[in-house]
Amino acid sequence: MKEYTITIFSENDIGLLNEVTIVFSRRKINIESLTVSESEVKGVSRYTIVAFVADNRIENVVRQLEKIIGVFKALYFEADQIVHQEVALFKIANSTKLNGNLENLVRTRNAKILSVNPDFLVIEKVGYKADNQELFNELEQYGVLQFARSGRVAVSCQKREFTSYLKELTN
Amino acid sequence: METATKTENIERMKYTTEKNISGAEIMVRSLIQEGVDNMFGYIGGAIMPVYDALYDYQDELKHFMSRHEQGAMHSAQAYARISKKVGVCFTTSGPGATNVITGLADAYLDSTPLVVITGQVGSGLLGTDAFQETNIVGVSMPVTKWNYQITRADEIAEIMAKAFYIARSGRPGPVLIDITKNAQILKADYHYKKCEGIRSYQPMPKLNKTEIEAAAALINSAKKPLLLAGQGILLSGAEDELLEFVEKTQVPVACTLLGLSAFPTNHPLYVGMLGMHGNYAPNMNTNECDVLIAVGMRFDDRVTGDTSKYARQAKIIHIDIDRSEHNKNIVVDVPVLADAKDALKALNKVVSGEYRTAWMKSFKDYYQIEFDKVIKKQAYAKSDQINMAEVIRILSEQTKGEAVLCTDVGQHQMTSARYYGFKRPNTQITSGGLGTMGFGLPAAIGAQVGDRNATVVSVSGDGGFQMTLQELAVIKQYHLPVKAILLNNSFLGMVRQWQDLFFDQRFSNTQLENPDFVKIVEGYGIQAKRVSSRDDLETAIQEMLDSPEAYFLEVVVETESNVLPMIAPGAAVSDMRLE
Ligand SMILES: Cc1ncc(C[n+]2csc(CCOP(=O)(O)OP(=O)(O)O)c2C)c(N)n1
C-alpha cells in the first residue's frame, strides 16, 4: 500500500461524486481526504483525492474512474510528483492566557490571525498536514475550540496540462 | 374518424419538432426517433402517463407486458442481444423500479445495451418518502453505465438521445432513466436531435498503429498460438473478420461462454470452450501456448482459474474496447485498445501463418481424452436415466445447430454450452457474468420477439425455471412459438455438484420437491409433455420442434450427474479434472 494523490477532472453533474466514491468503496479503499472545486476550466470540477492503494491496483482504480461518463481524465501521483498543501483554521478562546505568546507562535509557524473577536480568535495556516497538526498540538495549551482542515489540494509537476487533454477530447 | 386520427398520428410521430406536447408523448416519440419498435415492461401508477401515450402508438411501438419486472428486463436483454438494437424496458416507481436491479446488474456485467425507464413520484415529493418513492438513481448507480433523473418535460428529448447513445456506443451497457410524474404530464416544446457525442466520453478508441504492429509481430512469429474469442466479437459484429484472421493465420480458436457462436463450432480450427466447465484441450493448452490472443473478453475468474498460474509462459495480446479491462485481472504484454472489428481488420492486412500440425494434434489428443472420459459417457449415455448432455446433443442435431438457445443458470447451462453445436452468430443467449437463475425463459421471449423466424429454445433447470415461470403467460398472450425445455434432475444440480465435490457430500438444501410442471404449463394454456425414457427422447424433441406454437418439454434426467471436466475453484486452468 502506498499513498497516492488522485486528480480527477469531471463535469459538474449531480451524482458524479457518488459515482467516484463507489469506485473506491467497492474495492474497500478508504478515502483519506477529498476536495472538489471548479478547476481552471469553467464548469469542470477538479477532485483531489488522497488514498492508500496497492501498487498493482492504482492503475485499475484510475482506469475505472476514467470510465465514468462525466469524467474527462483521472491521473495518479506519488508524493514527489506533486506540490500540495492543505488549509487549517483554528478557533481559540480569547483570554488573558494568550498574552504576547500567540503572536510569536503564529509568526514562527508562518500562520496568520484571520479574525479577532471579543470571545475568540481565528488562526489560519496553510501547509502540509503534519505542519498543521503540529501547530494544533502547540495551540492546545491555549484551548482550541475548533480545528477545521481542508483536504489536500495538489498540482502536478507533469508538463501536460488539463486544458490540452480537454482540447484533445473535444476535437 | 378513428382511422383519420390514426393516420394523423403516424404522420405526426415522424416530426422531430412540435410545440407544446406532453412529456409522455415526447418520451414515446423519442423512442420512435431512436428506431425502437418492440419494448417490454410492467405498468404502475408513476408511469401511467407514458403508458397512456403508448395507447395511440400500439402498432408502431409494440409493448410486451411481462408478469414481473425481472422478466421484462431479461426479455429486453435477449431482445437487444439478438436484434442488435437497444432493449427498452418500462416500469413504475418503487417496487417496479427495484425489480429491475437484477436485470441491470446482469446487463452491466454482460455489456448489453438497454434503456430502462422507471416512473418516479412528482418532483415536489422527491426526498420525502412519498408512496412508492425509491431513490432508484442511487440504488442503480453501481449497476448502470449511466443513469439520470428527469424532472422537467423540456429535458426529455435531449436526455433520451443521450441515453440511447451511451447504451449502444463503445462497450455497450444499461442506462436507467428515472422520470418524475410531473415531467410526464406537463407540456413542453419538442425537438429531437440524435446525440453524436459527449465530451467526457470517448467510446470508440482510435486504432493505435504501434499496438497493432506489436501484436502482429507476436502473431507472425508464434509457434503455438491460441486465440480466445469473447463476446466483444459478437458485439462489434466481427465474426467475418475473425474468420478471415483465423484462415490467414491458422490460429486455433477457443470461445468464452459469452463468445460462443462468434465462431462456427464445426470449423477445423475451433478447439472448444474455455473456462471452469469448458473443454479440456483449450484449457490445458492455455498453459502450453506461446502467444495468447484475447479478443473482446475480460479474463473473468471463471475463465482464468488461479491467475498466478495462468498462461505464465505465453506472451499475451489483449484486444479490448474498454481500457479499464487491460491489466485488470491478467497483466498482458500487448494491450490493444480497440473495437474488435477495427483491430482484426487492421491485423488481417499484416498477419499470416501456416497450419501447425503438431500444435493442432495436441488439441486433438486432448479432445480424444475428453471424449473417452466424459463426452462418450454423457452425450451418448447408456445409463438407466437420460443424461442432460444427450438431450442437448440431440437438440443440436435436430436443429442443425441453427436454433437460438436461451439458457438459464446451472448444470444445464454448462451442458448446453458444451454440447450445442452453434453455427450462427448470436445464437446463444445466457447470463454469463451475473449467473442469474430465472434468466432463460424470459430471455427466450425477448429472443423470439427479436427474431420472429428463428427457432428459439429455452433450456432451464427445475430450480431456475421456478424463478420466472410466470412469464409463460407472456408466451401465451402474444402467441410466441417459444420452445421451453426443462431438464429436471430434482436438484439444484450445480450446487449439488459442488457439495458432492467440495463439501463432503453434505447435500444441504439442494433437493427439491417439485410441482407437476406439465400441469402448471398446461394451466397457462401451453402444450406440454414429459419424457423420462431414452426411447422417447428423440421423437419428443422432434415433436416439440415441429410444433408451430409454443411447446414445453420436461425431460426427467439423471439426478446426480456432474458436469465434467471441471477446473475446481482456485485451481489452475491446466489442473482441469476429468472425473
Ligand atoms: C438467483 C440465483 N440464486 C442462486 C444462485 C446459485 N446457483 C447457481 S446454480 C444453482 C442451481 C441451479 O439449479 P437448477 O436450476 O435446477 O439447474 P441445474 O444446475 O440442476 O441444471 C444455484 C442455486 C444463482 N446462480 N442465481
mmCIF file of C-alpha atoms in Angstrom, chain B residues 220-423:
data_model
loop_
_atom_site.group_PDB
_atom_site.id
_atom_site.type_symbol
_atom_site.label_atom_id
_atom_site.label_comp_id
_atom_site.label_asym_id
_atom_site.label_seq_id
_atom_site.Cartn_x
_atom_site.Cartn_y
_atom_site.Cartn_z
ATOM 1 C CA ASN B 220 3.528 -13.786 -37.051
ATOM 2 C CA SER B 221 6.320 -15.330 -35.040
ATOM 3 C CA ALA B 222 4.088 -17.587 -32.927
ATOM 4 C CA LYS B 223 4.701 -21.321 -32.980
ATOM 5 C CA LYS B 224 1.889 -22.296 -30.639
ATOM 6 C CA PRO B 225 -0.713 -19.507 -30.732
ATOM 7 C CA LEU B 226 -4.208 -19.648 -29.261
ATOM 8 C CA LEU B 227 -6.993 -17.140 -29.811
ATOM 9 C CA LEU B 228 -9.625 -16.541 -27.148
ATOM 10 C CA ALA B 229 -12.825 -15.163 -28.624
ATOM 11 C CA GLY B 230 -15.144 -13.276 -26.301
ATOM 12 C CA GLN B 231 -18.487 -11.570 -26.678
ATOM 13 C CA GLY B 232 -16.676 -8.483 -27.980
ATOM 14 C CA ILE B 233 -16.590 -10.244 -31.354
ATOM 15 C CA LEU B 234 -20.374 -10.507 -31.397
ATOM 16 C CA LEU B 235 -20.916 -7.005 -30.019
ATOM 17 C CA SER B 236 -18.758 -5.431 -32.699
ATOM 18 C CA GLY B 237 -20.045 -7.742 -35.423
ATOM 19 C CA ALA B 238 -16.544 -9.007 -36.160
ATOM 20 C CA GLU B 239 -17.433 -12.638 -36.935
ATOM 21 C CA ASP B 240 -16.292 -12.382 -40.561
ATOM 22 C CA GLU B 241 -13.089 -10.593 -39.623
ATOM 23 C CA LEU B 242 -12.379 -13.294 -37.053
ATOM 24 C CA LEU B 243 -12.908 -15.993 -39.638
ATOM 25 C CA GLU B 244 -10.571 -14.223 -42.051
ATOM 26 C CA PHE B 245 -7.975 -13.764 -39.322
ATOM 27 C CA VAL B 246 -8.097 -17.425 -38.425
ATOM 28 C CA GLU B 247 -7.837 -18.596 -42.012
ATOM 29 C CA LYS B 248 -4.895 -16.291 -42.654
ATOM 30 C CA THR B 249 -3.010 -17.191 -39.509
ATOM 31 C CA GLN B 250 -4.195 -20.770 -38.909
ATOM 32 C CA VAL B 251 -4.523 -19.921 -35.222
ATOM 33 C CA PRO B 252 -6.843 -22.221 -33.250
ATOM 34 C CA VAL B 253 -9.854 -20.530 -31.646
ATOM 35 C CA ALA B 254 -11.481 -21.120 -28.283
ATOM 36 C CA CYS B 255 -14.595 -19.247 -27.148
ATOM 37 C CA THR B 256 -15.568 -17.940 -23.756
ATOM 38 C CA LEU B 257 -19.087 -18.777 -22.561
ATOM 39 C CA LEU B 258 -20.417 -15.493 -23.952
ATOM 40 C CA GLY B 259 -18.229 -15.752 -27.015
ATOM 41 C CA LEU B 260 -19.956 -18.966 -28.110
ATOM 42 C CA SER B 261 -21.479 -18.670 -31.586
ATOM 43 C CA ALA B 262 -18.939 -15.989 -32.564
ATOM 44 C CA PHE B 263 -17.077 -18.737 -34.423
ATOM 45 C CA PRO B 264 -18.629 -21.817 -36.070
ATOM 46 C CA THR B 265 -18.138 -24.850 -33.847
ATOM 47 C CA ASN B 266 -17.678 -27.107 -36.877
ATOM 48 C CA HIS B 267 -14.678 -25.165 -38.163
ATOM 49 C CA PRO B 268 -11.495 -27.288 -38.194
ATOM 50 C CA LEU B 269 -9.626 -24.653 -36.165
ATOM 51 C CA TYR B 270 -12.297 -24.428 -33.459
ATOM 52 C CA VAL B 271 -10.986 -26.092 -30.307
ATOM 53 C CA GLY B 272 -13.814 -25.604 -27.826
ATOM 54 C CA MET B 273 -14.991 -23.549 -24.899
ATOM 55 C CA LEU B 274 -12.788 -22.041 -22.206
ATOM 56 C CA GLY B 275 -13.284 -21.953 -18.508
ATOM 57 C CA MET B 276 -14.398 -23.867 -15.469
ATOM 58 C CA HIS B 277 -16.679 -26.236 -17.410
ATOM 59 C CA GLY B 278 -15.205 -25.692 -20.828
ATOM 60 C CA ASN B 279 -13.348 -28.185 -22.947
ATOM 61 C CA TYR B 280 -10.199 -29.940 -21.859
ATOM 62 C CA ALA B 281 -7.971 -29.013 -24.821
ATOM 63 C CA PRO B 282 -8.206 -25.191 -24.806
ATOM 64 C CA ASN B 283 -7.867 -25.022 -21.040
ATOM 65 C CA MET B 284 -4.848 -27.327 -20.929
ATOM 66 C CA ASN B 285 -3.217 -25.594 -23.879
ATOM 67 C CA THR B 286 -3.709 -22.145 -22.371
ATOM 68 C CA ASN B 287 -0.756 -23.132 -20.246
ATOM 69 C CA GLU B 288 1.152 -24.501 -23.252
ATOM 70 C CA CYS B 289 0.745 -21.827 -25.900
ATOM 71 C CA ASP B 290 3.446 -19.269 -26.695
ATOM 72 C CA VAL B 291 1.153 -16.446 -27.808
ATOM 73 C CA LEU B 292 -2.317 -15.892 -26.400
ATOM 74 C CA ILE B 293 -4.537 -13.570 -28.429
ATOM 75 C CA ALA B 294 -7.510 -12.464 -26.351
ATOM 76 C CA VAL B 295 -10.187 -10.619 -28.309
ATOM 77 C CA GLY B 296 -13.162 -8.914 -26.675
ATOM 78 C CA MET B 297 -13.007 -10.895 -23.468
ATOM 79 C CA ARG B 298 -12.112 -9.853 -19.936
ATOM 80 C CA PHE B 299 -10.247 -12.712 -18.265
ATOM 81 C CA ASP B 300 -13.116 -13.477 -15.923
ATOM 82 C CA ASP B 301 -12.112 -15.656 -12.975
ATOM 83 C CA ARG B 302 -14.295 -18.463 -14.360
ATOM 84 C CA VAL B 303 -12.007 -18.421 -17.407
ATOM 85 C CA THR B 304 -8.632 -17.966 -15.735
ATOM 86 C CA GLY B 305 -8.845 -20.056 -12.582
ATOM 87 C CA ASP B 306 -5.820 -19.199 -10.433
ATOM 88 C CA THR B 307 -4.412 -16.088 -12.143
ATOM 89 C CA SER B 308 -0.933 -16.702 -10.732
ATOM 90 C CA LYS B 309 -0.819 -19.925 -12.739
ATOM 91 C CA TYR B 310 -2.472 -18.596 -15.870
ATOM 92 C CA ALA B 311 -0.527 -18.668 -19.159
ATOM 93 C CA ARG B 312 2.711 -17.632 -17.442
ATOM 94 C CA GLN B 313 4.731 -18.990 -20.348
ATOM 95 C CA ALA B 314 2.841 -17.025 -23.001
ATOM 96 C CA LYS B 315 3.097 -13.575 -24.468
ATOM 97 C CA ILE B 316 -0.393 -12.141 -24.161
ATOM 98 C CA ILE B 317 -2.139 -9.784 -26.575
ATOM 99 C CA HIS B 318 -5.364 -8.297 -25.248
ATOM 100 C CA ILE B 319 -7.686 -6.548 -27.680
ATOM 101 C CA ASP B 320 -10.475 -4.743 -25.844
ATOM 102 C CA ILE B 321 -12.503 -1.585 -26.298
ATOM 103 C CA ASP B 322 -12.564 -0.885 -22.560
ATOM 104 C CA ARG B 323 -9.248 0.426 -21.336
ATOM 105 C CA SER B 324 -10.072 -0.461 -17.728
ATOM 106 C CA GLU B 325 -10.042 -4.145 -18.709
ATOM 107 C CA HIS B 326 -6.375 -4.058 -19.705
ATOM 108 C CA ASN B 327 -4.172 -5.442 -16.950
ATOM 109 C CA LYS B 328 -7.175 -5.714 -14.616
ATOM 110 C CA ASN B 329 -7.124 -9.442 -13.972
ATOM 111 C CA ILE B 330 -4.170 -10.559 -16.067
ATOM 112 C CA VAL B 331 -1.108 -8.468 -16.795
ATOM 113 C CA VAL B 332 -0.614 -8.531 -20.547
ATOM 114 C CA ASP B 333 2.305 -7.862 -22.896
ATOM 115 C CA VAL B 334 0.483 -6.063 -25.687
ATOM 116 C CA PRO B 335 -2.740 -4.292 -24.769
ATOM 117 C CA VAL B 336 -4.618 -3.157 -27.858
ATOM 118 C CA LEU B 337 -7.245 -0.529 -27.134
ATOM 119 C CA ALA B 338 -9.727 -1.024 -29.949
ATOM 120 C CA ASP B 339 -13.052 -2.241 -31.151
ATOM 121 C CA ALA B 340 -12.594 -5.920 -32.030
ATOM 122 C CA LYS B 341 -13.676 -5.406 -35.622
ATOM 123 C CA ASP B 342 -11.315 -2.483 -36.224
ATOM 124 C CA ALA B 343 -8.390 -4.330 -34.678
ATOM 125 C CA LEU B 344 -8.994 -7.559 -36.600
ATOM 126 C CA LYS B 345 -9.424 -5.646 -39.855
ATOM 127 C CA ALA B 346 -6.111 -3.909 -39.326
ATOM 128 C CA LEU B 347 -4.378 -7.123 -38.302
ATOM 129 C CA ASN B 348 -5.776 -9.010 -41.287
ATOM 130 C CA LYS B 349 -3.683 -6.808 -43.564
ATOM 131 C CA VAL B 350 -0.429 -7.815 -41.922
ATOM 132 C CA VAL B 351 -0.737 -11.314 -40.455
ATOM 133 C CA SER B 352 -0.141 -14.759 -41.877
ATOM 134 C CA GLY B 353 0.707 -18.256 -40.724
ATOM 135 C CA GLU B 354 0.854 -21.904 -41.724
ATOM 136 C CA TYR B 355 -1.107 -24.829 -40.340
ATOM 137 C CA ARG B 356 0.776 -26.047 -37.266
ATOM 138 C CA THR B 357 0.436 -29.809 -37.394
ATOM 139 C CA ALA B 358 1.976 -30.803 -34.068
ATOM 140 C CA TRP B 359 0.254 -27.993 -32.173
ATOM 141 C CA MET B 360 -3.145 -28.872 -33.643
ATOM 142 C CA LYS B 361 -2.543 -32.526 -32.877
ATOM 143 C CA SER B 362 -2.153 -31.708 -29.193
ATOM 144 C CA PHE B 363 -5.678 -30.239 -29.219
ATOM 145 C CA LYS B 364 -6.993 -33.356 -30.923
ATOM 146 C CA ASP B 365 -5.264 -35.599 -28.418
ATOM 147 C CA TYR B 366 -6.763 -33.713 -25.519
ATOM 148 C CA TYR B 367 -10.160 -33.861 -27.195
ATOM 149 C CA GLN B 368 -9.839 -37.625 -27.525
ATOM 150 C CA ILE B 369 -9.141 -37.894 -23.805
ATOM 151 C CA GLU B 370 -12.167 -35.725 -23.033
ATOM 152 C CA PHE B 371 -14.271 -37.763 -25.431
ATOM 153 C CA ASP B 372 -13.319 -41.088 -23.881
ATOM 154 C CA LYS B 373 -13.598 -39.976 -20.276
ATOM 155 C CA VAL B 374 -16.574 -37.624 -20.427
ATOM 156 C CA ILE B 375 -18.347 -36.982 -23.708
ATOM 157 C CA LYS B 376 -18.949 -40.622 -24.618
ATOM 158 C CA LYS B 377 -20.408 -41.341 -21.202
ATOM 159 C CA GLN B 378 -22.617 -38.277 -21.049
ATOM 160 C CA ALA B 379 -23.684 -37.316 -24.561
ATOM 161 C CA TYR B 380 -24.051 -40.953 -25.623
ATOM 162 C CA ALA B 381 -25.137 -42.260 -22.231
ATOM 163 C CA LYS B 382 -26.123 -45.861 -21.662
ATOM 164 C CA SER B 383 -27.171 -45.451 -18.018
ATOM 165 C CA ASP B 384 -30.790 -46.007 -16.958
ATOM 166 C CA GLN B 385 -31.683 -42.367 -16.796
ATOM 167 C CA ILE B 386 -31.321 -39.752 -19.505
ATOM 168 C CA ASN B 387 -28.255 -37.547 -19.187
ATOM 169 C CA MET B 388 -28.615 -33.791 -19.836
ATOM 170 C CA ALA B 389 -25.810 -33.959 -22.363
ATOM 171 C CA GLU B 390 -27.669 -36.323 -24.689
ATOM 172 C CA VAL B 391 -30.707 -34.052 -24.694
ATOM 173 C CA ILE B 392 -28.585 -31.143 -25.870
ATOM 174 C CA ARG B 393 -26.701 -33.291 -28.373
ATOM 175 C CA ILE B 394 -29.972 -34.466 -29.926
ATOM 176 C CA LEU B 395 -31.388 -30.940 -29.893
ATOM 177 C CA SER B 396 -28.247 -29.752 -31.629
ATOM 178 C CA GLU B 397 -28.504 -32.462 -34.271
ATOM 179 C CA GLN B 398 -32.194 -31.916 -34.907
ATOM 180 C CA THR B 399 -31.871 -28.142 -35.198
ATOM 181 C CA LYS B 400 -28.577 -28.467 -37.119
ATOM 182 C CA GLY B 401 -27.027 -26.008 -34.689
ATOM 183 C CA GLU B 402 -29.196 -23.254 -36.098
ATOM 184 C CA ALA B 403 -31.595 -22.564 -33.225
ATOM 185 C CA VAL B 404 -31.277 -19.743 -30.750
ATOM 186 C CA LEU B 405 -30.541 -21.209 -27.354
ATOM 187 C CA CYS B 406 -31.539 -19.233 -24.265
ATOM 188 C CA THR B 407 -30.204 -20.933 -21.209
ATOM 189 C CA ASP B 408 -30.735 -20.484 -17.504
ATOM 190 C CA VAL B 409 -28.016 -20.998 -14.895
ATOM 191 C CA GLY B 410 -26.596 -24.228 -13.604
ATOM 192 C CA GLN B 411 -25.590 -27.630 -14.918
ATOM 193 C CA HIS B 412 -27.984 -27.457 -17.877
ATOM 194 C CA GLN B 413 -26.409 -24.127 -18.880
ATOM 195 C CA MET B 414 -22.898 -25.535 -18.927
ATOM 196 C CA THR B 415 -24.145 -28.670 -20.664
ATOM 197 C CA SER B 416 -25.886 -26.580 -23.328
ATOM 198 C CA ALA B 417 -22.745 -24.531 -23.860
ATOM 199 C CA ARG B 418 -20.656 -27.692 -24.158
ATOM 200 C CA TYR B 419 -22.875 -29.805 -26.392
ATOM 201 C CA TYR B 420 -24.779 -27.461 -28.640
ATOM 202 C CA GLY B 421 -23.020 -27.017 -31.993
ATOM 203 C CA PHE B 422 -23.540 -23.291 -32.595
ATOM 204 C CA LYS B 423 -23.276 -22.372 -36.255
#
